[in-house]
Short mmCIF file of C-alpha atoms and ligand atoms in Angstrom, two decimals:
data_model
loop_
_atom_site.label_atom_id
_atom_site.label_comp_id
_atom_site.label_asym_id
_atom_site.label_seq_id
_atom_site.Cartn_x
_atom_site.Cartn_y
_atom_site.Cartn_z
CA MET A 4 -43.32 -9.86 -8.61
CA VAL A 5 -41.66 -10.22 -5.02
CA ARG A 6 -38.40 -8.01 -3.64
CA ALA A 7 -36.09 -8.02 -0.73
CA ILE A 8 -34.25 -4.67 0.21
CA VAL A 9 -31.52 -6.05 2.26
CA GLY A 10 -28.14 -4.38 3.85
CA ALA A 11 -24.60 -5.86 3.01
CA ASN A 12 -22.30 -4.46 5.92
CA TRP A 13 -22.87 -4.11 9.62
CA GLY A 14 -26.38 -2.48 9.33
CA ASP A 15 -26.95 1.38 9.41
CA GLU A 16 -26.53 1.74 5.22
CA GLY A 17 -29.28 3.99 4.85
CA LYS A 18 -31.98 1.49 3.66
CA GLY A 19 -34.68 2.97 5.35
CA LYS A 20 -34.89 5.78 2.82
CA ILE A 21 -34.24 3.05 -0.02
CA THR A 22 -37.41 1.17 1.37
CA ASP A 23 -39.12 4.21 1.74
CA MET A 24 -38.59 5.22 -1.70
CA LEU A 25 -39.72 1.89 -3.18
CA ALA A 26 -42.41 1.40 -0.50
CA GLU A 27 -44.03 4.35 -2.39
CA LYS A 28 -44.67 1.88 -5.16
CA SER A 29 -45.17 -1.64 -3.58
CA ASP A 30 -48.59 -2.86 -2.69
CA ILE A 31 -47.31 -4.96 0.54
CA ILE A 32 -44.43 -4.27 2.60
CA VAL A 33 -43.29 -7.12 5.05
CA ARG A 34 -40.28 -6.88 8.47
CA PHE A 35 -38.98 -10.87 8.21
CA GLN A 36 -36.72 -10.89 11.06
CA GLY A 37 -35.52 -8.84 13.87
CA GLY A 38 -37.41 -6.90 16.04
CA SER A 39 -37.34 -3.38 17.53
CA ASN A 40 -33.76 -3.75 17.85
CA ALA A 41 -32.37 -1.63 14.93
CA GLY A 42 -33.78 1.04 13.28
CA HIS A 43 -34.25 2.77 10.07
CA THR A 44 -34.21 6.93 9.88
CA ILE A 45 -37.09 7.59 7.28
CA ILE A 46 -37.19 11.42 6.33
CA ASN A 47 -40.67 12.74 4.59
CA ASP A 48 -43.47 15.19 4.27
CA TYR A 49 -44.49 14.56 7.68
CA GLY A 50 -41.32 14.65 9.60
CA LYS A 51 -38.59 12.65 10.49
CA PHE A 52 -38.92 9.13 11.96
CA ALA A 53 -36.93 6.48 13.38
CA LEU A 54 -39.10 3.58 13.03
CA HIS A 55 -37.57 0.42 15.00
CA LEU A 56 -40.53 -2.36 14.42
CA LEU A 57 -42.84 -1.13 11.91
CA PRO A 58 -42.58 -1.73 8.14
CA SER A 59 -41.03 1.99 6.65
CA GLY A 60 -44.19 1.95 3.99
CA VAL A 61 -46.85 2.92 7.05
CA PHE A 62 -46.61 6.55 5.85
CA TYR A 63 -48.59 5.81 2.59
CA ASN A 64 -52.44 5.07 2.29
CA HIS A 65 -52.30 2.45 -0.46
CA THR A 66 -49.63 0.13 1.58
CA THR A 67 -50.53 -3.09 3.68
CA CYS A 68 -47.33 -3.29 6.44
CA ILE A 69 -46.78 -7.18 7.54
CA ILE A 70 -45.24 -8.31 11.02
CA GLY A 71 -44.17 -11.90 9.21
CA ASN A 72 -44.26 -14.94 11.63
CA GLY A 73 -40.31 -14.72 11.68
CA VAL A 74 -40.39 -11.10 13.30
CA ALA A 75 -39.61 -11.23 17.07
CA PHE A 76 -42.84 -9.13 17.95
CA ASN A 77 -42.69 -7.00 20.74
CA ILE A 78 -46.77 -6.07 20.91
CA PRO A 79 -46.80 -3.02 23.38
CA TYR A 80 -43.77 -1.49 21.26
CA LEU A 81 -46.03 -1.94 18.17
CA LYS A 82 -48.71 0.19 19.85
CA ARG A 83 -46.35 2.53 20.94
CA GLU A 84 -44.82 3.14 17.34
CA LEU A 85 -48.45 3.27 16.00
CA ASP A 86 -49.68 5.99 18.41
CA SER A 87 -46.48 8.17 18.21
CA LEU A 88 -46.87 8.34 14.26
CA VAL A 89 -50.72 9.12 14.56
CA ALA A 90 -49.61 11.74 17.12
CA GLU A 91 -47.38 13.20 14.63
CA GLY A 92 -50.28 13.36 12.32
CA VAL A 93 -49.77 10.46 10.11
CA PRO A 94 -52.65 8.58 8.86
CA MET A 95 -53.64 4.68 10.73
CA PRO A 96 -51.60 2.57 8.74
CA HIS A 97 -52.83 -0.92 7.66
CA ILE A 98 -51.06 -3.78 9.67
CA LEU A 99 -51.36 -7.02 9.62
CA VAL A 100 -49.63 -9.37 11.69
CA SER A 101 -48.75 -12.93 10.98
CA ASP A 102 -50.71 -15.69 13.81
CA ARG A 103 -47.58 -17.21 13.62
CA ALA A 104 -45.27 -14.62 15.09
CA GLN A 105 -43.95 -15.47 17.82
CA ILE A 106 -43.71 -12.53 21.01
CA LEU A 107 -41.01 -11.18 22.88
CA MET A 108 -41.92 -11.18 26.09
CA PRO A 109 -41.59 -9.08 29.00
CA TYR A 110 -38.73 -11.34 30.85
CA HIS A 111 -36.54 -11.78 27.28
CA ILE A 112 -36.13 -7.61 27.73
CA ASP A 113 -34.84 -8.73 31.42
CA PHE A 114 -32.78 -11.53 30.44
CA ASP A 115 -31.30 -9.53 27.81
CA ALA A 116 -30.16 -7.05 30.37
CA TYR A 117 -28.92 -9.34 33.09
CA GLU A 118 -26.77 -11.49 30.56
CA GLU A 119 -24.91 -7.97 29.42
CA GLU A 120 -24.70 -7.13 33.36
CA ARG A 121 -23.10 -11.03 33.85
CA LEU A 122 -20.86 -10.58 31.20
CA GLY A 123 -19.98 -7.01 32.11
CA GLY A 124 -17.06 -5.98 29.97
CA LYS A 125 -17.13 -9.13 27.94
CA SER A 126 -20.56 -8.28 26.66
CA PHE A 127 -22.22 -8.16 23.40
CA GLY A 128 -23.11 -4.58 23.41
CA SER A 129 -26.72 -5.66 22.83
CA THR A 130 -29.27 -3.35 22.76
CA LYS A 131 -31.25 -5.22 25.28
CA SER A 132 -34.14 -5.24 23.17
CA GLY A 133 -34.57 -8.73 24.55
CA ILE A 134 -33.44 -10.55 21.22
CA ALA A 135 -31.11 -13.24 22.13
CA PRO A 136 -33.73 -14.65 24.83
CA PHE A 137 -36.10 -14.41 22.46
CA TYR A 138 -34.78 -16.26 19.57
CA SER A 139 -33.26 -18.48 21.92
CA ASP A 140 -36.81 -19.76 23.43
CA LYS A 141 -38.28 -19.92 20.02
CA TYR A 142 -35.54 -22.42 18.79
CA ALA A 143 -36.09 -24.22 22.31
CA LYS A 144 -39.46 -24.61 21.61
CA ILE A 145 -40.76 -22.22 24.52
CA GLY A 146 -41.23 -19.13 22.62
CA PHE A 147 -45.32 -18.23 22.61
CA GLN A 148 -46.90 -17.70 19.04
CA VAL A 149 -49.34 -14.80 18.33
CA SER A 150 -52.35 -17.28 17.74
CA GLU A 151 -51.55 -19.33 21.49
CA LEU A 152 -53.02 -15.61 22.73
CA PHE A 153 -56.49 -16.98 21.56
CA ASP A 154 -56.16 -19.90 23.56
CA GLU A 155 -56.61 -19.54 27.31
CA GLU A 156 -56.36 -22.98 28.55
CA THR A 157 -53.29 -23.99 26.73
CA LEU A 158 -51.81 -20.33 27.23
CA LYS A 159 -52.36 -20.68 30.87
CA GLU A 160 -50.57 -23.84 31.32
CA LYS A 161 -47.51 -22.87 29.03
CA VAL A 162 -46.85 -19.87 31.29
CA TYR A 163 -46.93 -21.59 34.32
CA ARG A 164 -44.36 -23.92 32.79
CA VAL A 165 -42.09 -21.41 31.55
CA ALA A 166 -42.47 -19.54 34.70
CA GLU A 167 -40.96 -21.99 36.53
CA MET A 168 -38.14 -22.87 34.70
CA LYS A 169 -37.01 -19.28 34.02
CA ASN A 170 -37.77 -18.63 37.76
CA VAL A 171 -34.74 -21.02 38.74
CA ILE A 172 -32.20 -18.95 36.20
CA LEU A 173 -33.49 -15.73 37.61
CA GLU A 174 -33.30 -16.86 41.23
CA HIS A 175 -30.00 -18.89 41.44
CA MET A 176 -27.80 -17.45 37.99
CA TYR A 177 -29.12 -13.84 38.10
CA HIS A 178 -30.48 -13.44 41.92
CA LYS A 179 -33.28 -11.14 40.98
CA PRO A 180 -36.72 -10.73 40.67
CA LEU A 181 -39.19 -13.83 39.68
CA ILE A 182 -41.58 -14.04 37.07
CA ASP A 183 -45.17 -13.93 38.89
CA PRO A 184 -47.17 -16.72 36.33
CA GLU A 185 -50.46 -14.94 37.00
CA GLU A 186 -49.20 -11.07 36.20
CA LEU A 187 -47.49 -12.29 33.37
CA LEU A 188 -51.02 -14.28 32.38
CA LYS A 189 -52.41 -10.79 32.79
CA THR A 190 -50.06 -8.93 30.63
CA LEU A 191 -50.62 -11.60 27.38
CA HIS A 192 -54.38 -10.71 27.90
CA GLU A 193 -53.32 -6.99 27.44
CA TYR A 194 -51.29 -8.48 24.51
CA ARG A 195 -54.00 -10.22 23.00
CA ASP A 196 -56.54 -7.13 23.28
CA MET A 197 -53.67 -4.81 21.77
CA VAL A 198 -53.07 -7.03 18.46
CA GLU A 199 -56.29 -9.31 17.97
CA SER A 200 -57.54 -6.51 15.03
CA TYR A 201 -54.44 -7.11 13.08
CA VAL A 202 -53.91 -11.14 13.37
CA CYS A 203 -54.51 -13.03 10.28
CA ASP A 204 -52.52 -15.68 8.40
CA THR A 205 -50.16 -13.40 6.62
CA SER A 206 -48.43 -16.37 4.57
CA LEU A 207 -51.97 -17.01 2.66
CA TYR A 208 -52.41 -13.69 2.49
CA LEU A 209 -49.22 -13.34 0.61
CA HIS A 210 -49.52 -16.21 -1.44
CA ASN A 211 -52.73 -14.80 -2.93
CA ALA A 212 -51.38 -11.61 -3.44
CA ILE A 213 -48.38 -12.98 -5.15
CA LYS A 214 -51.41 -14.44 -7.57
CA GLU A 215 -52.77 -11.27 -8.15
CA GLY A 216 -49.79 -9.61 -9.23
CA LYS A 217 -49.37 -7.62 -6.05
CA THR A 218 -45.73 -5.85 -5.40
CA ILE A 219 -44.79 -6.86 -2.78
CA LEU A 220 -41.15 -5.43 -0.88
CA LEU A 221 -39.21 -7.84 2.05
CA GLU A 222 -37.55 -5.45 4.17
CA GLY A 223 -34.23 -6.46 5.52
CA GLN A 224 -32.93 -5.23 9.25
CA LEU A 225 -28.86 -5.17 10.15
CA GLY A 226 -26.81 -6.29 7.10
CA SER A 227 -24.90 -9.77 6.09
CA LEU A 228 -22.05 -9.29 8.56
CA LYS A 229 -24.42 -9.29 11.42
CA ASP A 230 -26.26 -12.53 10.15
CA PRO A 231 -25.84 -15.84 12.83
CA ASP A 232 -23.98 -18.05 9.94
CA PHE A 233 -22.21 -15.80 7.58
CA GLY A 234 -21.73 -12.77 9.97
CA ILE A 235 -18.85 -12.25 12.64
CA TYR A 236 -20.55 -14.84 14.59
CA PRO A 237 -20.51 -14.88 18.16
CA MET A 238 -21.20 -10.90 17.85
CA VAL A 239 -23.88 -11.11 15.33
CA THR A 240 -28.12 -10.86 15.51
CA SER A 241 -30.04 -13.85 16.47
CA SER A 242 -31.99 -14.07 13.11
CA SER A 243 -30.96 -13.99 10.00
CA THR A 244 -30.34 -11.11 8.05
CA LEU A 245 -30.06 -12.28 4.64
CA ALA A 246 -32.67 -11.91 1.36
CA ALA A 247 -33.17 -16.02 1.72
CA TYR A 248 -34.35 -15.66 5.05
CA GLY A 249 -36.96 -13.69 3.48
CA ALA A 250 -38.89 -16.58 1.71
CA ILE A 251 -38.99 -18.24 5.33
CA GLY A 252 -39.90 -15.19 7.79
CA ALA A 253 -42.69 -14.15 5.18
CA GLY A 254 -43.99 -17.69 4.71
CA ILE A 255 -43.62 -17.25 0.88
CA ALA A 256 -41.63 -19.39 -1.57
CA PRO A 257 -38.15 -18.78 -2.15
CA TYR A 258 -38.24 -18.65 -6.09
CA GLU A 259 -40.96 -15.72 -5.58
CA ILE A 260 -38.37 -13.20 -4.55
CA LYS A 261 -36.98 -11.77 -8.05
CA ASP A 262 -35.00 -9.07 -7.10
CA ILE A 263 -32.37 -8.41 -4.11
CA ILE A 264 -31.53 -4.91 -3.67
CA THR A 265 -28.54 -4.92 -1.58
CA VAL A 266 -27.71 -1.83 0.05
CA VAL A 267 -23.95 -0.69 0.62
CA LYS A 268 -22.42 2.21 2.16
CA ALA A 269 -19.67 4.28 0.44
CA TYR A 270 -17.80 3.77 4.25
CA SER A 271 -17.90 1.66 7.14
CA SER A 272 -19.64 2.09 10.39
CA ALA A 273 -20.62 -0.63 13.08
CA VAL A 274 -22.36 -0.22 16.41
CA GLY A 275 -21.44 -2.59 19.01
CA ALA A 276 -18.59 -5.16 19.22
CA GLY A 277 -17.31 -7.53 16.97
CA GLU A 278 -14.36 -7.50 13.99
CA PHE A 279 -13.96 -4.43 12.35
CA VAL A 280 -10.87 -4.34 9.85
CA SER A 281 -11.34 -1.12 8.30
CA GLU A 282 -12.08 0.44 11.58
CA ILE A 283 -10.53 3.91 11.81
CA PHE A 284 -10.12 6.04 15.30
CA GLY A 285 -9.06 9.49 16.97
CA ASP A 286 -9.45 12.54 15.08
CA GLU A 287 -9.97 10.77 11.38
CA ALA A 288 -12.72 8.65 12.96
CA ASP A 289 -14.36 11.57 14.37
CA GLU A 290 -14.42 13.66 11.80
CA LEU A 291 -16.09 10.93 9.58
CA ARG A 292 -18.69 10.38 12.26
CA ARG A 293 -19.91 14.12 12.80
CA ARG A 294 -19.99 14.12 9.25
CA GLY A 295 -21.68 11.23 8.38
CA GLY A 296 -25.46 10.01 8.04
CA ASP A 297 -28.28 12.41 9.01
CA GLY A 298 -26.43 14.82 11.93
CA GLY A 299 -23.81 12.27 12.79
CA GLU A 300 -23.33 8.67 13.36
CA TYR A 301 -25.38 7.77 16.15
CA GLY A 302 -27.22 5.05 16.67
CA ALA A 303 -30.94 5.17 15.77
CA THR A 304 -32.33 3.16 18.59
CA THR A 305 -29.56 3.49 21.40
CA GLY A 306 -28.20 7.03 20.50
CA ARG A 307 -24.53 5.81 20.96
CA PRO A 308 -21.51 6.58 18.80
CA ARG A 309 -20.98 4.59 15.93
CA ARG A 310 -17.46 2.64 15.31
CA MET A 311 -16.12 4.09 11.91
CA GLY A 312 -14.22 2.97 9.08
CA TRP A 313 -13.06 3.22 5.44
CA PHE A 314 -15.04 1.23 3.21
CA ASP A 315 -14.09 -2.45 3.21
CA ALA A 316 -14.30 -4.38 -0.23
CA VAL A 317 -13.77 -7.69 0.99
CA ALA A 318 -16.16 -6.93 3.57
CA SER A 319 -18.83 -5.85 0.95
CA ARG A 320 -17.98 -7.86 -1.75
CA TYR A 321 -18.95 -10.92 0.89
CA GLY A 322 -21.77 -9.12 2.11
CA VAL A 323 -23.07 -8.36 -1.24
CA ARG A 324 -22.96 -12.24 -2.28
CA MET A 325 -24.06 -13.63 0.94
CA GLN A 326 -27.18 -11.50 0.03
CA GLY A 327 -27.93 -12.82 -3.74
CA ALA A 328 -27.88 -9.61 -4.56
CA THR A 329 -29.15 -8.74 -7.94
CA GLU A 330 -28.30 -4.54 -8.03
CA VAL A 331 -27.01 -2.34 -5.15
CA ALA A 332 -27.91 1.01 -3.92
CA LEU A 333 -24.67 3.07 -2.54
CA THR A 334 -25.19 5.22 -0.11
CA VAL A 335 -24.07 8.34 1.78
CA LEU A 336 -21.61 9.09 -0.98
CA ASP A 337 -21.98 12.45 -0.37
CA VAL A 338 -20.26 12.33 3.19
CA LEU A 339 -17.01 11.57 1.69
CA GLY A 340 -16.68 15.14 -0.26
CA TYR A 341 -14.35 16.50 1.91
CA LEU A 342 -11.36 13.97 1.88
CA ASP A 343 -8.27 14.81 -0.19
CA GLU A 344 -7.71 11.09 -0.68
CA ILE A 345 -10.54 7.98 0.19
CA PRO A 346 -8.78 4.98 1.20
CA VAL A 347 -10.37 1.77 0.42
CA CYS A 348 -9.72 -1.89 1.88
CA VAL A 349 -9.27 -4.39 -1.17
CA GLY A 350 -7.38 -6.92 0.57
CA TYR A 351 -7.00 -8.62 4.51
CA GLU A 352 -3.42 -9.36 5.45
CA ILE A 353 -3.56 -12.49 7.82
CA ASP A 354 -0.46 -14.44 9.02
CA GLY A 355 1.33 -12.28 5.98
CA GLU A 356 -0.63 -13.45 3.21
CA VAL A 357 -3.23 -11.24 1.65
CA THR A 358 -6.53 -12.33 0.89
CA ARG A 359 -9.97 -10.89 -0.89
CA ASP A 360 -12.28 -13.73 0.12
CA PHE A 361 -13.82 -12.84 3.72
CA PRO A 362 -12.68 -15.23 6.59
CA VAL A 363 -14.43 -16.89 9.74
CA THR A 364 -13.84 -15.14 12.90
CA SER A 365 -10.88 -16.55 14.40
CA LYS A 366 -9.02 -15.32 11.15
CA LEU A 367 -10.65 -11.95 10.94
CA LYS A 368 -9.58 -11.42 14.11
CA LYS A 369 -5.64 -11.67 12.86
CA ALA A 370 -6.46 -9.78 9.54
CA LYS A 371 -5.09 -6.13 8.75
CA PRO A 372 -6.43 -3.72 5.95
CA VAL A 373 -4.25 -3.41 2.74
CA TYR A 374 -5.58 -0.62 1.73
CA GLU A 375 -5.94 1.39 -1.95
CA ILE A 376 -5.96 5.04 -2.50
CA LEU A 377 -8.25 6.97 -4.49
CA PRO A 378 -8.28 10.65 -4.98
CA GLY A 379 -10.90 12.40 -3.51
CA TRP A 380 -13.60 14.87 -5.53
CA LYS A 381 -13.57 17.68 -3.03
CA GLU A 382 -16.61 18.84 -3.92
CA GLU A 383 -20.94 18.84 -2.83
CA ILE A 384 -22.80 16.70 -4.67
CA ARG A 385 -26.16 16.60 -3.01
CA GLY A 386 -28.37 18.10 -5.42
CA ILE A 387 -26.86 16.07 -8.60
CA THR A 388 -29.49 13.79 -9.88
CA GLU A 389 -27.92 12.61 -13.00
CA TYR A 390 -24.98 10.47 -12.54
CA ASP A 391 -22.81 12.15 -15.80
CA LYS A 392 -23.13 15.15 -13.72
CA LEU A 393 -21.13 13.54 -11.04
CA PRO A 394 -17.14 15.01 -10.42
CA GLU A 395 -15.10 12.13 -12.63
CA LYS A 396 -13.21 11.34 -9.52
CA CYS A 397 -16.83 10.77 -8.05
CA ARG A 398 -17.77 8.20 -10.54
CA ASN A 399 -14.40 6.53 -10.55
CA TYR A 400 -14.98 6.13 -6.74
CA ILE A 401 -18.41 4.14 -7.77
CA GLU A 402 -16.93 2.54 -10.28
CA PHE A 403 -13.90 0.88 -8.25
CA ILE A 404 -16.39 -0.38 -5.79
CA GLU A 405 -18.93 -1.69 -8.57
CA LYS A 406 -16.22 -3.68 -9.82
CA GLU A 407 -15.16 -4.50 -6.63
CA LEU A 408 -18.39 -5.72 -5.47
CA GLU A 409 -18.99 -7.54 -8.60
CA VAL A 410 -22.50 -6.70 -8.81
CA PRO A 411 -24.00 -3.50 -10.56
CA ILE A 412 -24.68 -0.17 -8.77
CA THR A 413 -28.26 0.77 -9.91
CA MET A 414 -28.84 3.56 -7.45
CA VAL A 415 -26.21 6.75 -5.90
CA SER A 416 -27.53 7.81 -2.98
CA ASN A 417 -26.26 11.70 -2.11
CA GLY A 418 -28.11 13.08 0.26
CA PRO A 419 -30.79 11.87 3.32
CA LYS A 420 -33.69 13.24 1.42
CA ARG A 421 -35.68 10.64 -0.31
CA SER A 422 -35.72 12.65 -3.63
CA GLU A 423 -31.51 12.57 -3.45
CA ILE A 424 -31.05 9.71 -5.27
CA ILE A 425 -29.22 9.04 -8.84
CA TYR A 426 -30.27 6.38 -11.15
CA ARG A 427 -28.03 4.11 -13.07
CA ASN A 428 -28.89 1.87 -15.71
CA LYS A 429 -28.10 -1.76 -14.93
P1 GDP B 13 -30.74 1.42 8.05
O1 GDP B 13 -30.73 1.20 9.32
O2 GDP B 13 -30.01 0.90 7.17
O3 GDP B 13 -32.06 2.25 8.06
O4 GDP B 13 -30.41 2.95 8.20
P2 GDP B 13 -30.27 4.34 8.73
O5 GDP B 13 -31.96 4.64 8.38
O6 GDP B 13 -30.06 4.51 10.15
O7 GDP B 13 -29.36 5.49 7.94
C1 GDP B 13 -28.35 6.06 8.46
C2 GDP B 13 -28.25 7.29 8.64
O8 GDP B 13 -27.84 7.74 7.20
C3 GDP B 13 -29.64 8.16 8.71
O9 GDP B 13 -29.99 9.04 9.55
C4 GDP B 13 -30.23 8.52 7.22
O10 GDP B 13 -31.09 9.72 6.88
C5 GDP B 13 -28.91 8.84 6.53
N1 GDP B 13 -28.68 8.42 4.92
C6 GDP B 13 -28.82 7.76 4.54
N2 GDP B 13 -28.65 7.82 2.85
C7 GDP B 13 -28.13 8.90 2.92
C8 GDP B 13 -27.08 9.79 2.15
O11 GDP B 13 -27.31 9.55 0.55
N3 GDP B 13 -26.61 10.78 2.82
C9 GDP B 13 -26.38 11.31 3.60
N4 GDP B 13 -25.85 12.18 4.07
N5 GDP B 13 -27.47 10.35 4.40
C10 GDP B 13 -28.18 9.32 4.17
#
């Protein structure tokens, strides 16, 4: 049985906690896209962790965690993350790395930073983890597959060939230090030694696991609105954030994904630049940011303050639809308990017309939010474990959102801890 857990919004929906909960009941957890550019926050008995590359699931003895072929695989980052877990007392997790995963090269990180610098005020607000240069190279067919680390002759030839090309840009466009191919080759040898014991044909491994009836969790990063096809292009990430891509990025048949749990946040937040129709500013935003998440809404990877906004039903319904959600987990609802009234964006006004359908970016730029105001419940809801025990106005808010999303909300998260979850029947 394969399940995907993905985000409907701009990321930071609280997928980490839900994934951690579900990981406990899974045999295998797979990262299928992205790299170390986004963070999941997980709080458990070992402490509080921000995972960037490792799948959530590394805290359990019974699970196997896979870095799938779709990932931008930063090898030293994996080692660092594993070392830091072990240093905190977490038992060494069981990790497998796809032999078809591609390697995030040191120069990808450099190019990411150089390009942001070159763009100046028009930059993407990249996390500078090298993700965009990595995927560009993958599809330009000059990326390095993990399997290539084990074929010295081909590796050497390719390192020289790629360095020659990269150095033209480094010299003439960015005016930065050049790549020394011998040095790079040495680094790749170190990478090979770091990763060798984890590498296998993970697609075959998953195929056999599915046949044996194992429970598999595909763990998405970011959310629908950051998808390169369906998000707020070009202010998106460079690999697909959709559950459908889980099949490709893990190497399994698409029809095996039976359940698509889509995480939706009870209000909006976003990092980086890009369209954000229900964004709020000033004191109103500061207060929500301060109260939001667990100790404030600041990026898990960058520490940057997140942009804040009210719940956007237009964007979220679209986000849920593009994921193919079979059920929704609504998160961080407890944060809204301080508000007398809660605006919900139910439409976009574009050129004098109101629409409920999420448009392309050029139209999105012109969209103004149309709000419906819901009454707040003015109560602390942390600690409540049964849906019926929630204040009526809080249930009304949930059910209003559920109607807007057109997909059942089966879980309501009312606190950062794993136990702070309310289940509802479909
Ligand atoms: P992800 O990128 O989707 O995994 O999101 P994060 O893991 O960065 O989650 C965002 C923040 O919200 C983290 O600090 C979580 O601990 C916190 N969080 C998750 N669920 C809840 C919740 O229901 N209530 C509160 N108050 N915080 C939550």
